[in-house]
């Protein structure tokens, strides 16, 4: 008897929902998301990773091991413009050395991802994927991601001021559940507008001059709350409005469209892109200053080279703009108390400064 | 008379002050934590109790800071629990209103606080690494067979400090062994160590920061006159060390307790209670949160460390 093929992928915030949706719609394979990230995930990941590799690698590897244990036998991994570009090869080798049997596919090949290359990769996974399904469901999934990100932006602005505890996160859970059941563009858009209204109707008590903080930095620690020790949740509990730029919509298309405009904006500080999101973060620091935000939090995995390159420039931008900024580096051994102490002090500093 | 108690529980030492309404220190104590913050605080409170007239002084506010602030805050039912960065800034500003830079080197951490017009505008704290802190100095002192208290005095006798690699504790240590075996004088090596602490500090937490006078240097390492001198040579201006420099965190949090609208009725007899902590592992999911439970006389008073409702012990 032939073994059932089960496809799985690593976690990144809530994005497992659209990915699972897409895979379910276009392939006939059984789709299984990795078990939720816990301390066990990162322990497993760190155990089998090179010690000095950046932290997303360890999380991804932990996800893979846990999902392989549950029976998955096809794994997919993305890739990107920094060390991320080597993740898949190294992870595949580590997992093979551990004795697992699986197929491994990389979505971003040679630093590029296009609908066409994506279709070819999927074709390798499952020969029976019809082209029309790809043409229909890929844009639908991208739209779903866009809608999720839009709502997330709204949530970050307001969740710190919710009147009823957990009202935002409960409604979000309900919304994501409903998204998975949608059939086409019309039903997705209907759901989006329904929930957009529902979110606007949630009660908030937001003072006029609340603290506003921007989060910039590396993409994985920005998007996977577990890896930043739930930084955004912590900020929200201090009644702070949060602005975060990095999300999947940004990485998929906005980044490309904005590159030239952003470079012109920070001409004085930086004249060319410096790898991954380095240049984008310099732009964001300047943008946050010009928009009158109260502080910036820069996060990255320990040893993230593009961000290390960007930090001195960001520091200069912030000194010129008299903007308070703190930096966090996350690793598997980061002390949570240390983060809390620094955040608290940052909060005190911003409040006293604001008067 | 109303008074306020501030306690700063650090990794190495525990500090406490009692202040009056004008921020004058009525009583103070400085003892070793010795890995047991709860016992240390009990001893500290006994020490403070002996220094004041209990009939006249009523403590109506308690504040805690330092790495064990939450535990001790719960134990003493404090009305304010503050991080050490803010506490140090407030404490120092109460004595030196025009200070611009605070250097602080403690047992396991070091920080820099920049102040403009009496407001904290920037700060940094060491991350991931304890190089160049008090713990490093005391371990090197025992390696050289010198008391850490004598370190500064010996360093001052050196005319030609030896250069010691400062980037990392491990490198510094092997460099130190190397220099000793080469035949360098002990006082030169000690002076070199003091210098390496300073350059490590300025290259780590002080990196990219605009250091302006007046500068206050505090924390346990500030008692080391050799480090103070090395700082002055490096930054090129006077570095002030207050005789009460080690108490600044405790003083700051006592002031914050004074300013807090909440008041408590603190009794010294609180130390007669039997406090216990217990770490348990929640096994409800694979995250295995480590939950710390604090109990007073066998009664659970607080718990923390859990991440979801599964581990919510307090409401059970």
Short mmCIF file of C-alpha atoms in Angstrom, two decimals, chain B residues 108-229:
data_model
loop_
_atom_site.label_atom_id
_atom_site.label_comp_id
_atom_site.label_asym_id
_atom_site.label_seq_id
_atom_site.Cartn_x
_atom_site.Cartn_y
_atom_site.Cartn_z
CA UNK B 108 26.05 41.14 36.77
CA UNK B 109 24.81 44.03 34.76
CA UNK B 110 26.01 47.38 33.61
CA UNK B 111 24.02 50.25 32.30
CA UNK B 112 24.35 53.78 31.06
CA UNK B 113 21.64 56.38 31.50
CA UNK B 114 21.67 59.69 29.64
CA UNK B 115 19.73 62.58 31.09
CA UNK B 116 18.77 65.92 29.61
CA UNK B 117 17.08 68.60 31.71
CA UNK B 118 16.22 66.12 34.42
CA UNK B 119 14.60 63.64 32.03
CA UNK B 120 15.96 60.27 30.95
CA UNK B 121 16.45 60.48 27.18
CA UNK B 122 18.41 57.34 26.46
CA UNK B 123 19.71 54.29 28.22
CA UNK B 124 21.38 51.00 27.47
CA UNK B 125 22.00 47.85 29.42
CA UNK B 126 24.44 45.03 28.70
CA UNK B 127 22.94 42.14 26.79
CA UNK B 128 23.83 38.47 26.63
CA UNK B 129 27.19 38.94 28.29
CA UNK B 130 28.45 39.85 31.75
CA UNK B 131 31.92 40.93 30.62
CA UNK B 132 33.32 43.83 32.57
CA UNK B 133 30.97 43.64 35.54
CA UNK B 134 31.56 43.13 39.24
CA UNK B 135 31.31 39.35 39.02
CA UNK B 136 34.18 39.33 36.52
CA UNK B 137 36.36 41.54 38.71
CA UNK B 138 35.80 39.46 41.82
CA UNK B 139 36.55 36.18 40.05
CA UNK B 140 39.79 37.66 38.69
CA UNK B 141 40.66 39.00 42.12
CA UNK B 142 40.49 35.53 43.61
CA UNK B 143 42.56 34.21 40.72
CA UNK B 144 45.27 36.74 41.57
CA UNK B 145 44.92 36.07 45.28
CA UNK B 146 43.84 39.62 46.08
CA UNK B 147 40.76 40.78 47.96
CA UNK B 148 38.41 42.58 45.59
CA UNK B 149 38.11 45.39 48.15
CA UNK B 150 41.85 46.08 47.79
CA UNK B 151 41.73 46.05 44.02
CA UNK B 152 41.40 49.79 43.51
CA UNK B 153 44.11 50.68 46.01
CA UNK B 154 46.58 48.28 44.38
CA UNK B 155 45.70 49.53 40.91
CA UNK B 156 46.60 53.08 41.89
CA UNK B 157 50.16 52.05 42.74
CA UNK B 158 50.79 50.95 39.16
CA UNK B 159 52.82 53.22 36.93
CA UNK B 160 52.49 51.22 33.74
CA UNK B 161 49.16 49.41 33.41
CA UNK B 162 49.39 46.24 31.33
CA UNK B 163 47.19 46.06 28.29
CA UNK B 164 44.54 43.37 28.67
CA UNK B 165 42.18 42.23 25.90
CA UNK B 166 38.87 43.73 26.88
CA UNK B 167 36.36 42.49 24.35
CA UNK B 168 35.23 39.38 26.18
CA UNK B 169 35.57 37.94 29.68
CA UNK B 170 36.97 34.68 28.41
CA UNK B 171 39.61 36.43 26.28
CA UNK B 172 40.43 38.82 29.10
CA UNK B 173 40.92 35.92 31.45
CA UNK B 174 43.26 33.99 29.20
CA UNK B 175 45.13 37.18 28.39
CA UNK B 176 45.48 37.86 32.10
CA UNK B 177 46.94 34.42 32.73
CA UNK B 178 49.30 34.93 29.83
CA UNK B 179 50.48 38.31 31.11
CA UNK B 180 51.01 36.93 34.61
CA UNK B 181 53.10 34.04 33.27
CA UNK B 182 55.13 36.47 31.18
CA UNK B 183 56.22 38.13 34.39
CA UNK B 184 54.26 41.36 34.53
CA UNK B 185 53.85 42.95 37.95
CA UNK B 186 50.66 42.19 39.83
CA UNK B 187 49.73 45.86 40.32
CA UNK B 188 50.21 46.52 36.60
CA UNK B 189 47.92 43.63 35.73
CA UNK B 190 45.31 44.81 38.21
CA UNK B 191 45.44 48.33 36.82
CA UNK B 192 45.16 46.82 33.33
CA UNK B 193 42.08 44.92 34.42
CA UNK B 194 40.46 48.12 35.67
CA UNK B 195 41.22 49.74 32.33
CA UNK B 196 39.78 46.78 30.47
CA UNK B 197 36.54 47.01 32.44
CA UNK B 198 36.25 50.64 31.40
CA UNK B 199 37.01 50.14 27.72
CA UNK B 200 34.68 47.15 27.64
CA UNK B 201 31.95 49.28 29.18
CA UNK B 202 32.44 52.21 26.82
CA UNK B 203 32.55 49.92 23.79
CA UNK B 204 29.52 47.92 24.83
CA UNK B 205 26.76 49.78 26.60
CA UNK B 206 28.35 53.17 25.94
CA UNK B 207 28.66 52.59 22.22
CA UNK B 208 27.33 55.44 20.12
CA UNK B 209 26.17 57.37 23.19
CA UNK B 210 27.06 61.01 23.68
CA UNK B 211 28.67 61.13 27.12
CA UNK B 212 28.49 64.57 28.72
CA UNK B 213 29.61 65.86 32.13
CA UNK B 214 28.62 65.87 34.96
CA UNK B 215 29.04 62.11 35.14
CA UNK B 216 28.04 60.02 38.14
CA UNK B 217 29.49 56.55 38.55
CA UNK B 218 27.66 54.11 40.79
CA UNK B 219 26.96 50.46 41.47
CA UNK B 220 29.21 48.12 43.40
CA UNK B 221 32.17 48.56 41.05
CA UNK B 222 32.19 52.33 41.66
CA UNK B 223 33.76 51.57 45.06
CA UNK B 224 36.82 50.47 43.11
CA UNK B 225 38.93 53.59 42.89
CA UNK B 226 41.07 52.07 40.14
CA UNK B 227 38.07 51.79 37.81
CA UNK B 228 37.02 55.33 38.67
CA UNK B 229 40.47 56.61 37.74
#
